[in-house]
Amino acid sequence: MTVLDDRIEMAEHDGELTLDTMFEWLEQMPVPEGFKVEIVEGAIFMSPQRDTHWEIILDIIEQLRTAYPRKRLKSDVRVDYPGHLNGFSTDVTLVSHDAVQDSKGLWSCEDVEFVAEVISKGTAANDYGPKKTAYATAEVPVYLIADPYQGKCHLYRNPKQGEYVIETTVPFGYELDLTDTVVGLTLKTDEFPRD
C-alpha cells in the first residue's frame, strides 16, 4: 500500500473529501510536465498545454500588463470556487489591488475581478458549463472564453444569482471592448491563433 492509498483510505473513513486533500494527492502523483491540473465538481482534469493555448494566454496577459502590475495577474494558480469541490487553475486571473493570500497561500475567489479560459477540446464542457456557473456564483464580474476551435471570444458579464446576464460574442480578429467593465481596457484578438 502506498502513501497515496493510505490517504485515500483515511479520507474515506472521515467521510468528507476536501479540495486540500485532493490537491495533496495530486502533488504526490507524477503529473507530466506541461499539464494543467484542476478539480471541477470533484473530478480531476489534466490537460496538456498546447502552443495555440499558450499563445492566447500570453497575448491576454501581455495586454493586461499594460494596465496592471504583474502581482495582480495569475495563470494556472489554484483558486477555490463555490460548488462541490471546485479548485480551478484558471488560464488568466486578475485579482483586486488589495487581494491577499490566506494562511494556506491561496487567493480568494471574492478577490477575482476577471477570468479568462482558453478552450481545450477535453475540457471545453467545463469552461462553458460548471466553471461558468461557479464564476457567476462567486460574482466574478467578467469571464472571457477564448475558443480557438470556433475562432471566437465569448464574454460574460453582470453575474446575478449564479448566471451571467450579458453575453457578447466576438470573432477573433476584432477588438473586445472591456472599457465599461472592471477590466477597463480593450483586448485585441487579431493575433489569437486558431486550432
XYZ file of C-alpha atoms in Angstrom, residues 37-177:
141
model
C -4.437 20.142 -13.332
C -7.678 21.289 -11.749
C -10.666 19.885 -9.909
C -14.136 20.595 -11.272
C -17.102 19.353 -9.246
C -14.872 16.768 -7.559
C -13.433 15.362 -10.809
C -9.740 15.761 -11.584
C -8.876 17.067 -15.040
C -5.410 17.112 -16.581
C -4.975 18.779 -19.927
C -1.797 19.379 -21.922
C -0.831 22.944 -22.711
C -0.794 23.320 -26.478
C 1.116 26.004 -28.333
C -2.102 27.686 -29.521
C -3.446 27.649 -25.962
C -0.295 29.262 -24.558
C -0.083 31.933 -27.289
C -3.598 33.162 -26.476
C -2.932 33.125 -22.723
C 0.300 35.065 -23.183
C -1.382 37.569 -25.512
C -4.111 38.251 -22.936
C -1.553 38.607 -20.121
C 0.649 40.943 -22.183
C -2.330 43.182 -22.932
C -3.447 43.213 -19.286
C 0.124 44.102 -18.233
C -0.288 47.476 -19.957
C -2.762 48.384 -17.204
C -1.987 46.076 -14.260
C 1.092 45.128 -12.245
C 2.361 41.569 -12.561
C 1.416 40.744 -8.947
C -2.297 41.089 -9.813
C -2.133 38.624 -12.716
C -2.167 34.869 -12.153
C -2.044 31.903 -14.517
C -2.647 28.264 -13.581
C -2.804 29.218 -9.894
C -5.356 27.409 -7.734
C -8.394 29.380 -6.626
C -11.300 27.600 -4.897
C -14.794 28.470 -6.100
C -18.344 27.846 -4.848
C -19.927 24.488 -5.524
C -18.872 20.959 -4.715
C -15.064 20.577 -4.786
C -14.165 23.310 -7.289
C -10.441 24.118 -7.284
C -9.684 25.796 -10.599
C -6.331 26.653 -12.164
C -7.618 29.337 -14.476
C -5.629 30.294 -17.578
C -5.675 34.000 -16.647
C -6.894 35.557 -13.406
C -6.888 39.212 -12.399
C -7.196 39.793 -8.656
C -8.161 43.068 -6.989
C -5.454 45.545 -5.951
C -5.987 44.751 -2.253
C -6.134 40.951 -2.601
C -4.004 38.921 -0.202
C -3.343 35.219 0.063
C -4.825 33.326 3.003
C -2.836 31.343 5.579
C -2.612 28.418 3.114
C -1.230 30.647 0.348
C -4.466 30.646 -1.656
C -6.251 33.572 -3.290
C -9.926 34.133 -2.508
C -12.476 33.927 -5.309
C -14.071 37.054 -3.800
C -10.971 38.983 -4.915
C -11.133 37.808 -8.539
C -12.164 40.563 -10.960
C -11.536 38.862 -14.305
C -11.065 35.318 -15.529
C -10.064 34.104 -18.995
C -10.154 30.489 -20.106
C -8.770 29.238 -23.408
C -10.706 26.225 -24.623
C -9.107 22.797 -24.832
C -11.042 20.006 -26.532
C -11.030 17.763 -23.470
C -12.207 20.404 -21.001
C -14.430 22.702 -23.099
C -17.606 21.397 -21.442
C -16.230 22.509 -18.055
C -15.420 26.030 -19.236
C -18.851 26.547 -20.806
C -20.700 24.695 -18.023
C -19.790 24.183 -14.357
C -16.885 26.639 -14.335
C -19.031 29.383 -15.843
C -21.662 28.696 -13.160
C -19.046 28.742 -10.389
C -17.584 32.050 -11.628
C -21.061 33.596 -11.791
C -21.936 32.261 -8.322
C -18.691 33.786 -6.984
C -19.747 37.011 -8.722
C -16.596 37.280 -10.832
C -17.536 40.438 -12.788
C -16.021 39.440 -16.141
C -15.471 35.951 -17.585
C -13.882 35.520 -21.003
C -13.724 32.311 -23.006
C -11.341 32.322 -25.970
C -12.260 29.407 -28.215
C -9.606 28.692 -30.883
C -11.790 25.930 -32.409
C -14.646 28.349 -33.080
C -12.321 31.315 -33.631
C -14.468 33.336 -31.213
C -14.368 35.009 -27.817
C -17.364 34.706 -25.520
C -17.568 37.454 -22.914
C -19.836 37.031 -19.887
C -20.679 39.953 -17.588
C -23.021 41.018 -14.803
C -23.357 37.882 -12.665
C -26.726 37.535 -10.910
C -27.884 34.521 -8.889
C -25.357 32.105 -10.381
C -25.750 33.190 -14.014
C -24.242 35.822 -16.256
C -26.836 38.281 -17.528
C -24.880 39.641 -20.502
C -23.077 37.569 -23.143
C -21.176 39.049 -26.063
C -19.541 37.019 -28.833
C -16.718 38.489 -30.898
C -14.864 36.673 -33.716
C -11.069 36.502 -33.500
C -9.649 39.493 -35.320
C -12.000 42.023 -33.730
C -11.471 44.108 -30.613
C -13.119 43.099 -27.357
C -14.274 46.248 -25.596
